[in-house]
CSV table of C-alpha atoms in Angstrom, one decimal:
chain,number,residue,atom,x,y,z
A,1073,MET,CA,76.2,58.4,161.7
A,1074,LYS,CA,80.2,60.4,160.6
A,1075,GLY,CA,81.8,59.1,163.5
A,1076,THR,CA,81.7,55.6,162.8
A,1077,ASN,CA,83.0,56.3,158.9
A,1078,ASN,CA,85.8,58.4,160.8
A,1079,LEU,CA,87.3,55.9,162.3
A,1080,ILE,CA,86.8,52.9,159.9
A,1081,GLY,CA,88.7,55.8,158.0
A,1082,ALA,CA,91.4,56.8,160.6
A,1083,ILE,CA,92.1,52.6,161.1
A,1084,ASN,CA,92.5,51.9,157.4
A,1085,PHE,CA,94.4,55.5,156.8
A,1086,ILE,CA,96.9,54.2,159.3
A,1087,THR,CA,97.0,50.2,158.1
A,1088,PHE,CA,98.1,52.0,155.1
A,1089,LEU,CA,100.2,53.8,156.2
A,1090,ALA,CA,101.8,50.8,158.0
A,1091,SER,CA,101.2,48.4,154.7
A,1092,ILE,CA,104.3,51.2,153.2
A,1093,PRO,CA,107.5,50.1,155.2
A,1094,ILE,CA,106.1,46.1,154.7
A,1095,LEU,CA,106.0,46.3,150.8
A,1096,GLY,CA,109.4,48.2,151.4
A,1097,GLY,CA,110.5,45.5,153.1
A,1098,GLY,CA,109.6,43.1,151.2
A,1099,ILE,CA,111.2,44.7,147.3
A,1100,TRP,CA,114.1,45.4,149.3
A,1101,LEU,CA,114.3,41.9,150.3
A,1102,SER,CA,114.1,40.8,146.3
A,1103,SER,CA,116.7,43.0,145.0
A,1104,ARG,CA,118.7,41.2,147.2
A,1105,ALA,CA,117.8,37.5,146.5
A,1106,ASN,CA,120.4,37.0,144.2
A,1107,SER,CA,123.0,37.1,147.2
A,1108,THR,CA,121.0,34.3,149.4
A,1109,GLU,CA,118.2,31.6,149.0
A,1110,CYS,CA,117.0,32.6,152.4
A,1111,LEU,CA,116.5,36.7,150.7
A,1112,HIS,CA,114.6,35.2,148.0
A,1113,PHE,CA,112.9,32.4,150.1
A,1114,LEU,CA,111.5,35.6,152.3
A,1115,GLN,CA,110.7,37.9,150.0
A,1116,TRP,CA,107.0,36.7,148.8
A,1117,PRO,CA,105.4,36.7,151.4
A,1118,ILE,CA,106.5,40.2,152.8
A,1119,ILE,CA,105.0,41.5,149.0
A,1120,ILE,CA,101.8,39.9,148.9
A,1121,ILE,CA,101.3,40.5,153.3
A,1122,GLY,CA,102.4,44.3,152.4
A,1123,ILE,CA,99.8,44.2,149.4
A,1124,THR,CA,97.2,42.7,150.4
A,1125,ILE,CA,96.7,45.2,153.8
A,1126,MET,CA,97.4,48.2,151.6
A,1127,VAL,CA,94.6,47.0,149.1
A,1128,ILE,CA,91.8,46.0,152.2
A,1129,SER,CA,93.5,49.7,154.2
A,1130,LEU,CA,92.4,51.9,150.7
A,1131,MET,CA,88.8,49.8,150.4
A,1132,GLY,CA,87.9,50.6,153.6
A,1133,PHE,CA,89.3,54.2,153.6
A,1134,VAL,CA,87.6,55.0,150.7
A,1135,GLY,CA,84.3,53.5,151.2
A,1136,ALA,CA,84.1,54.9,155.0
A,1137,CYS,CA,85.2,58.3,153.7
A,1138,TYR,CA,84.1,59.1,150.3
A,1139,ARG,CA,80.5,57.1,151.1
A,1140,GLN,CA,81.2,54.9,148.9
A,1141,THR,CA,78.6,51.4,149.9
A,1142,TRP,CA,79.3,49.3,147.4
A,1143,LEU,CA,83.3,49.4,148.2
A,1144,LEU,CA,83.0,49.5,152.1
A,1145,GLN,CA,80.6,46.3,151.0
A,1146,LEU,CA,84.2,44.7,149.3
A,1147,TYR,CA,86.0,45.6,152.9
A,1148,LEU,CA,83.2,43.9,154.9
A,1149,VAL,CA,83.5,40.3,152.5
A,1150,VAL,CA,87.7,40.4,152.6
A,1151,MET,CA,87.4,41.2,156.4
A,1152,PHE,CA,85.3,38.5,156.8
A,1153,ILE,CA,87.4,36.2,155.1
A,1154,VAL,CA,90.6,37.6,157.3
A,1155,LEU,CA,88.7,37.2,160.5
A,1156,SER,CA,87.7,32.9,159.4
A,1157,ALA,CA,91.4,32.7,157.6
A,1158,LEU,CA,92.9,34.3,161.4
A,1159,ILE,CA,91.1,31.7,163.3
A,1160,GLY,CA,92.2,28.7,161.6
A,1161,PHE,CA,95.5,29.7,161.9
A,1162,ILE,CA,95.3,30.6,165.4
A,1163,VAL,CA,93.8,26.9,165.6
A,1164,PHE,CA,95.9,25.4,162.8
A,1165,ALA,CA,99.1,26.8,165.3
A,1166,PHE,CA,97.8,24.9,168.0
A,1167,ALA,CA,97.4,21.5,166.1
A,1168,VAL,CA,100.8,21.0,164.8
A,1169,THR,CA,102.5,22.3,168.1
A,1170,ASP,CA,101.3,20.3,170.9
A,1171,GLN,CA,104.4,17.7,170.5
A,1172,GLY,CA,107.9,17.5,170.5
A,1173,HIS,CA,109.8,19.1,173.8
A,1174,GLY,CA,113.2,19.0,174.4
A,1175,GLN,CA,115.9,16.2,176.2
A,1176,VAL,CA,117.8,16.4,179.3
A,1177,ILE,CA,121.2,15.1,179.2
A,1178,ILE,CA,123.0,14.5,181.9
A,1179,ASN,CA,126.1,16.9,183.4
A,1180,ARG,CA,124.8,19.6,180.4
A,1181,ALA,CA,122.6,22.3,181.0
A,1182,PHE,CA,121.4,22.5,177.8
A,1183,LEU,CA,119.1,20.6,176.4
A,1184,GLU,CA,118.8,18.7,173.7
A,1185,TYR,CA,116.6,17.4,170.4
A,1186,GLN,CA,115.3,14.6,168.6
A,1187,LEU,CA,113.1,14.6,165.4
A,1188,SER,CA,111.2,11.1,166.5
A,1189,ASP,CA,109.9,13.2,169.2
A,1190,TYR,CA,107.9,15.4,166.5
A,1191,SER,CA,104.7,14.5,164.0
A,1192,GLY,CA,102.3,15.9,161.7
A,1193,TRP,CA,102.0,18.2,159.2
A,1194,LEU,CA,105.0,20.7,160.4
A,1195,LYS,CA,107.2,17.9,160.9
A,1196,ASN,CA,106.9,16.6,157.1
A,1197,ARG,CA,107.0,20.1,155.9
A,1198,VAL,CA,110.8,21.0,157.5
A,1199,SER,CA,111.7,17.4,156.5
A,1200,ASP,CA,110.5,17.6,153.0
A,1201,PRO,CA,114.5,17.8,150.8
A,1202,LYS,CA,112.9,20.7,148.9
A,1203,TYR,CA,111.6,22.8,151.7
A,1204,TRP,CA,114.5,22.1,154.2
A,1205,SER,CA,117.6,23.1,151.4
A,1206,LYS,CA,116.3,26.9,151.7
A,1207,ILE,CA,115.9,26.9,155.4
A,1208,SER,CA,119.3,25.5,156.0
A,1209,SER,CA,120.4,28.1,154.0
A,1210,CYS,CA,118.8,30.7,156.5
A,1211,LEU,CA,120.5,29.4,158.7
A,1212,ARG,CA,123.5,29.7,157.5
A,1213,ASP,CA,123.1,33.2,156.1
A,1214,SER,CA,122.1,34.1,159.9
A,1215,HIS,CA,125.9,33.3,161.5
A,1216,VAL,CA,123.8,31.3,164.4
A,1217,CYS,CA,126.1,29.2,165.2
A,1218,SER,CA,129.6,32.1,164.6
A,1219,GLY,CA,127.9,33.7,167.6
A,1220,MET,CA,127.9,31.0,169.9
A,1221,HIS,CA,131.8,31.3,169.9
A,1222,ARG,CA,133.4,32.5,173.1
A,1223,ASN,CA,136.9,33.4,174.5
A,1224,VAL,CA,138.1,33.3,178.3
A,1225,ARG,CA,141.2,35.2,180.1
A,1226,ASP,CA,143.5,33.4,182.2
A,1227,THR,CA,143.9,35.5,185.4
A,1228,ALA,CA,147.3,34.4,186.0
A,1229,THR,CA,149.0,34.7,182.3
A,1230,GLY,CA,146.1,37.0,180.8
A,1231,ALA,CA,146.3,35.3,177.9
A,1232,ILE,CA,143.4,34.7,175.9
A,1233,PHE,CA,141.6,31.3,174.9
A,1234,PRO,CA,138.3,29.2,173.6
A,1235,GLU,CA,136.0,28.7,176.2
A,1236,PRO,CA,137.0,25.6,177.6
A,1237,ALA,CA,134.4,22.3,177.9
A,1238,TYR,CA,133.3,22.4,180.9
A,1239,MET,CA,132.5,25.9,180.6
A,1240,PHE,CA,130.3,24.7,177.3
A,1241,TYR,CA,128.5,22.3,178.8
A,1242,GLN,CA,126.7,24.7,181.4
A,1243,ARG,CA,126.0,27.2,179.0
A,1244,HIS,CA,122.1,27.1,178.0
A,1245,LEU,CA,121.9,27.1,174.3
A,1246,SER,CA,119.1,27.6,172.1
A,1247,PRO,CA,117.8,24.6,170.1
A,1248,ILE,CA,118.8,25.7,167.0
A,1249,GLU,CA,122.3,26.5,168.4
A,1250,SER,CA,122.0,22.6,170.4
A,1251,GLY,CA,120.7,20.7,167.3
A,1252,CYS,CA,122.5,22.5,164.6
A,1253,CYS,CA,125.8,23.4,165.3
A,1254,LYS,CA,127.7,20.9,167.7
A,1255,PRO,CA,127.6,16.8,167.1
A,1256,PRO,CA,124.6,15.3,169.2
A,1257,THR,CA,126.3,14.1,172.7
A,1258,SER,CA,125.9,10.9,172.5
A,1259,CYS,CA,128.0,10.7,169.3
A,1260,GLU,CA,130.9,11.4,172.1
A,1261,TYR,CA,132.7,13.7,170.0
A,1262,ASN,CA,135.4,15.5,171.4
A,1263,TYR,CA,135.3,19.4,172.1
A,1264,VAL,CA,137.7,21.5,170.5
A,1265,ASN,CA,135.7,24.8,170.2
A,1266,GLU,CA,132.0,25.4,169.8
A,1267,THR,CA,131.6,24.3,166.2
A,1268,VAL,CA,134.5,22.4,166.2
A,1269,TRP,CA,134.7,18.4,167.3
A,1270,ASN,CA,136.6,15.5,166.7
A,1271,PRO,CA,135.4,11.8,166.4
A,1272,GLY,CA,136.0,10.2,169.4
A,1273,THR,CA,136.4,6.1,170.2
A,1274,GLY,CA,132.6,5.4,171.3
A,1275,MET,CA,131.1,7.7,168.2
A,1276,VAL,CA,127.3,5.5,168.0
A,1277,VAL,CA,127.5,4.7,164.4
A,1278,ASN,CA,123.6,3.7,164.0
A,1279,ASP,CA,123.0,7.7,164.7
A,1280,MET,CA,122.8,9.1,161.6
A,1281,ASP,CA,124.1,12.6,162.9
A,1282,CYS,CA,127.4,11.2,164.1
A,1283,THR,CA,128.3,10.5,160.1
A,1284,ARG,CA,127.0,14.0,158.8
A,1285,TRP,CA,128.2,16.0,161.7
A,1286,SER,CA,131.2,18.1,159.7
A,1287,ASN,CA,133.8,20.8,161.0
A,1288,ASP,CA,133.3,22.8,157.8
A,1289,GLN,CA,131.7,25.8,159.5
A,1290,GLN,CA,129.2,26.0,156.1
A,1291,GLN,CA,127.9,22.6,156.7
A,1292,LEU,CA,127.9,21.2,160.5
A,1293,CYS,CA,125.6,19.7,161.6
A,1294,TYR,CA,122.5,21.5,159.5
A,1295,GLN,CA,121.5,18.1,157.4
A,1296,CYS,CA,120.9,16.4,161.0
A,1297,ASP,CA,118.2,15.3,162.4
A,1298,SER,CA,118.9,17.2,165.6
A,1299,CYS,CA,119.3,21.1,163.7
A,1300,LYS,CA,115.5,19.8,161.9
A,1301,ALA,CA,114.7,19.1,165.4
A,1302,GLY,CA,116.0,22.2,166.7
A,1303,LEU,CA,114.0,24.1,164.6
A,1304,LEU,CA,111.0,22.3,165.0
A,1305,ALA,CA,110.9,23.4,168.6
A,1306,THR,CA,111.5,27.2,167.7
A,1307,LEU,CA,108.9,26.9,165.8
A,1308,ARG,CA,106.4,25.4,168.4
A,1309,HIS,CA,107.6,28.0,170.6
A,1310,SER,CA,107.9,31.1,168.6
A,1311,TRP,CA,104.0,29.7,166.9
A,1312,ARG,CA,102.3,29.3,170.4
A,1313,LYS,CA,103.9,32.7,170.9
A,1314,VAL,CA,102.3,34.6,167.5
A,1315,SER,CA,99.5,32.2,168.1
A,1316,ILE,CA,98.8,35.0,171.8
A,1317,ILE,CA,99.4,37.8,169.5
A,1318,ASN,CA,97.2,36.8,166.4
A,1319,ILE,CA,94.2,36.0,169.4
A,1320,VAL,CA,94.7,39.9,170.4
A,1321,ILE,CA,94.4,41.1,167.0
A,1322,LEU,CA,91.7,38.8,166.3
A,1323,ILE,CA,89.5,40.8,168.7
A,1324,ILE,CA,90.6,44.3,167.1
A,1325,LEU,CA,89.8,43.1,163.8
A,1326,VAL,CA,86.7,41.9,165.3
A,1327,PHE,CA,85.7,45.3,167.0
A,1328,VAL,CA,86.7,46.9,163.9
A,1329,TYR,CA,84.4,44.8,161.5
A,1330,VAL,CA,81.4,45.7,163.6
A,1331,VAL,CA,82.2,49.3,163.9
A,1332,ALA,CA,82.5,48.7,159.6
A,1333,CYS,CA,79.3,47.4,159.8
A,1334,ALA,CA,77.6,50.1,161.9
A,1335,ALA,CA,79.5,52.1,159.1
A,1336,PHE,CA,77.6,50.5,155.8
A,1337,ARG,CA,74.6,50.4,157.7
A,1338,ASN,CA,74.7,54.4,157.5
A,1339,ASN,CA,76.1,55.0,154.3
A,1340,LYS,CA,72.9,52.6,152.7
A,1341,ARG,CA,70.5,54.4,155.4
A,1342,ARG,CA,71.3,57.3,153.4
A,1343,ASP,CA,71.5,56.2,149.7
A,1344,ASN,CA,68.3,55.1,151.1
A,1345,ASP,CA,67.5,58.4,152.1
A,1346,GLU,CA,66.7,56.8,155.6
A,1347,ALA,CA,68.7,59.3,157.3
A,1348,TYR,CA,65.2,61.5,158.8
A,1349,GLY,CA,62.5,59.1,158.5
A,1350,GLU,CA,60.0,61.6,157.8
A,1351,ALA,CA,59.0,60.4,154.3
A,1352,ARG,CA,58.6,56.6,156.2
A,1353,MET,CA,56.7,58.6,159.1
A,1354,THR,CA,54.4,60.7,157.1
A,1355,LYS,CA,53.1,57.7,154.8
A,1356,ALA,CA,52.2,55.6,157.4
A,1357,ARG,CA,49.4,58.9,158.4
A,1358,PRO,CA,46.4,57.9,157.1
A,1359,SER,CA,44.9,61.6,155.5
A,1360,ARG,CA,41.9,63.1,157.2
A,1361,PHE,CA,40.1,63.5,153.1
A,1362,GLN,CA,38.9,60.7,150.9
A,1363,PHE,CA,38.1,60.7,147.7
């Protein structure tokens, strides 16, 4: 009986300790949220997750170690809700990321992404101007495009100059770099460097992304549909990996839930004085003397 209680107590004590840096990270972000919209956008989910893990861990630890049956029962109810939510998220993540892929471009090593290749809830969420303003702020604050710059050295003169176009076209860009940091190839802009492009003579005017592009390093193509598509491609890849990790977490939580059920049953037996079983057997044994 003590084994299951001790195991649940130890597991929840570890998760309680893990919740402290998570909650601390959320509080740290809230203290810096006035500087960037990105941090303001991220702070509350982290704080909520940290508080949730901390409260659940405390319920499981106190309920198991101090034989508080009612608290352990509440812990089981909350764990059941968490398990159900996790299963729902896994199914949801696979459902909303079943479409969309990059397009191969001739003479380009990188892929390009179009918003029309995606559909469903995730596309509508990302395309919503209210949410995209926060997402684009995060992209600017992360300086994802400034990290693309590369210089090469002339072996003859030793001079350093920006990477030429033919070398850039052979780079394998991430979906966000391809969609947000350069104009679409169909616009036929002339390459200057990784984030500076001049309009060409054959610009495709029916593609709104061609007119949205700006050499302003704070604008670039952050308002382009290709940038939204690049983010969707990144989310698709990330959510699929997260879902696999969640499946592993789900298996662990199911094990913890089963052990917690055993601890709850043991506590209930102890509360009902059923640990030894002598009273019940005595009542079942008939007496030799009848009065």
